[in-house]
PDB file of C-alpha atoms in Angstrom:
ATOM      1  CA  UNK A   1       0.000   0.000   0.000  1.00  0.00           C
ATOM      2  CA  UNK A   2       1.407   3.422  -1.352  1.00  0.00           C
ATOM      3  CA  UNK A   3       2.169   5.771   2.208  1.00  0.00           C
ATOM      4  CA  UNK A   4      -0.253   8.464   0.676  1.00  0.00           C
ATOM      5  CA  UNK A   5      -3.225   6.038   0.199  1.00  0.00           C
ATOM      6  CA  UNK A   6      -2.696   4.786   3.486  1.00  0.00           C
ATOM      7  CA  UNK A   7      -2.204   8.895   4.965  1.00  0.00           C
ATOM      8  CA  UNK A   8      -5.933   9.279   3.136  1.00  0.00           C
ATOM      9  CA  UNK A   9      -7.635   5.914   4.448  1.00  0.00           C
ATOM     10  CA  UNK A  10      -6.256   7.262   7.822  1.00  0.00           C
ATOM     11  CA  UNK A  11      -7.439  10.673   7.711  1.00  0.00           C
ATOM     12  CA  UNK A  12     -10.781   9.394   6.362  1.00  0.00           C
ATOM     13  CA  UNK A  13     -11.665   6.870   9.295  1.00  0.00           C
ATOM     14  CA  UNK A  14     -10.406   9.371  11.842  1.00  0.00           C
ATOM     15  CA  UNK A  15     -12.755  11.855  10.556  1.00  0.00           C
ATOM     16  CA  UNK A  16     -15.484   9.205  10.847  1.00  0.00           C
ATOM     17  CA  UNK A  17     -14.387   7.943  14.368  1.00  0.00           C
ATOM     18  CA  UNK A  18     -14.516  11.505  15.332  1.00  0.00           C
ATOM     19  CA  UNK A  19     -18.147  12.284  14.311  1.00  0.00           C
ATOM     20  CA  UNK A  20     -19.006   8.932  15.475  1.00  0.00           C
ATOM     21  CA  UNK A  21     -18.170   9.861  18.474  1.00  0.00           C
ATOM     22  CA  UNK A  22     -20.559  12.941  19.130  1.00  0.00           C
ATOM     23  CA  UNK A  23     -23.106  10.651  17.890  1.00  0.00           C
ATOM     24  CA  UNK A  24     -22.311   7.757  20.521  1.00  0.00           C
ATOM     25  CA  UNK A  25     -22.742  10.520  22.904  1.00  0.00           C
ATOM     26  CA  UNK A  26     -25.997  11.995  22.308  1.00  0.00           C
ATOM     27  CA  UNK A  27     -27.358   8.426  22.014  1.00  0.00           C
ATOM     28  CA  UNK A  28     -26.159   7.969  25.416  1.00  0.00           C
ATOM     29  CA  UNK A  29     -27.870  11.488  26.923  1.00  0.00           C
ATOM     30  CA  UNK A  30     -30.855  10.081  25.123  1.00  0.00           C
ATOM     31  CA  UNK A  31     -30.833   6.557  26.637  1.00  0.00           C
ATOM     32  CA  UNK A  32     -30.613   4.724  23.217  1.00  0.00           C
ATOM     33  CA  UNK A  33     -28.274   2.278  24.786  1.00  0.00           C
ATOM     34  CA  UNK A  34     -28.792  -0.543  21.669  1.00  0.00           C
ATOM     35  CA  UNK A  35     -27.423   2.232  19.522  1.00  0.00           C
ATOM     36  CA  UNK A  36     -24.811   3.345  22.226  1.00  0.00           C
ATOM     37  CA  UNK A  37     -23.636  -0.596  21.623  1.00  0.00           C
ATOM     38  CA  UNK A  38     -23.544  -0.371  17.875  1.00  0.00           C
ATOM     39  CA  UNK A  39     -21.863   2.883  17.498  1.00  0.00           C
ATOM     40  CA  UNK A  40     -19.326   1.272  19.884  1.00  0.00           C
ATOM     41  CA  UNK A  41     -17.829  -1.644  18.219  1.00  0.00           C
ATOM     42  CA  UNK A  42     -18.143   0.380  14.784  1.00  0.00           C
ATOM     43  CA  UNK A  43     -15.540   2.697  16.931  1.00  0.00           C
ATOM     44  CA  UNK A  44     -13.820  -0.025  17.751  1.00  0.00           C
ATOM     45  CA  UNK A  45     -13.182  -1.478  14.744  1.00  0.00           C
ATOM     46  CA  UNK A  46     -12.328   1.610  13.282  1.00  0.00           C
ATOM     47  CA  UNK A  47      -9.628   2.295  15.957  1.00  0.00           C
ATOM     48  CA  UNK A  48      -7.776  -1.295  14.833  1.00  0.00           C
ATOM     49  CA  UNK A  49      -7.736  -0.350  11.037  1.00  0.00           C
ATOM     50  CA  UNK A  50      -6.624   3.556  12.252  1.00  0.00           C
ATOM     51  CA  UNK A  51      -4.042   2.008  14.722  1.00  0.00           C
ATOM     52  CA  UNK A  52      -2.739  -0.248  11.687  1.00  0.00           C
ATOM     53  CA  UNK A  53      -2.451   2.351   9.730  1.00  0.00           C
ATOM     54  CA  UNK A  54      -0.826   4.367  11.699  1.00  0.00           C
ATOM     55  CA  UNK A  55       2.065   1.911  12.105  1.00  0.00           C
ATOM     56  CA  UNK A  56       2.333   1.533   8.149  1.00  0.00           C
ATOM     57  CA  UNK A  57       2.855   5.031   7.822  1.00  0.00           C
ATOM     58  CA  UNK A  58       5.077   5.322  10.650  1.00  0.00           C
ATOM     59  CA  UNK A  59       7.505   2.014   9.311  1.00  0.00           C
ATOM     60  CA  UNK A  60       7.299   3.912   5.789  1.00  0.00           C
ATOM     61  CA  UNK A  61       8.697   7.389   6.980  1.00  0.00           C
ATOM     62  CA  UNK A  62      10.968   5.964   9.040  1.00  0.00           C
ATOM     63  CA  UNK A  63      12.387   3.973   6.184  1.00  0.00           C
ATOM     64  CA  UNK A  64      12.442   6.793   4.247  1.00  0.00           C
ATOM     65  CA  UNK A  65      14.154   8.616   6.902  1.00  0.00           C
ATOM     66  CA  UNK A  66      16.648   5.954   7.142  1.00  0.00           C
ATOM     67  CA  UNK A  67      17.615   5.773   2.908  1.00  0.00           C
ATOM     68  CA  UNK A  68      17.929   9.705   3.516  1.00  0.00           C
ATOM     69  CA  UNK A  69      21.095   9.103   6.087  1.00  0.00           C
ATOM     70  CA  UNK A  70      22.983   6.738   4.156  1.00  0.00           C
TER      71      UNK A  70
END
């Protein structure tokens, strides 16, 4: 996977994860705890891709940081 696809499928589910959760919180100040549960492990799941992703683009620049020195 090219680093800047991976930068955009990062930025993209962060940007979800973070309007996810606002909506995980007014379900919970509205008692919809079924949807409180749902919105959850979609957050969840979402944090394992972004968390993989992160470490992809972190292995890539610091290859690329590495070719630089030698």
């Amino acid at each position: 996977m090219k680093t800047t696809t991976a930068a955009t499928e990062y930025a993209t589910i962060t940007a979800r994860m973070t309007a996810r959760g606002s909506l995980i919180e007014a379900a919970e100040s509205a008692g919809q705890w079924d949807e409180v549960d749902r919105l959850t492990k979609l957050q969840n799941r979402d944090d394992g891709k972004a968390t993989k992703l992160y470490r992809a683009i972190d292995d890539a620049a610091r290859a690329t940081r590495t070719a630089w020195t030698m």
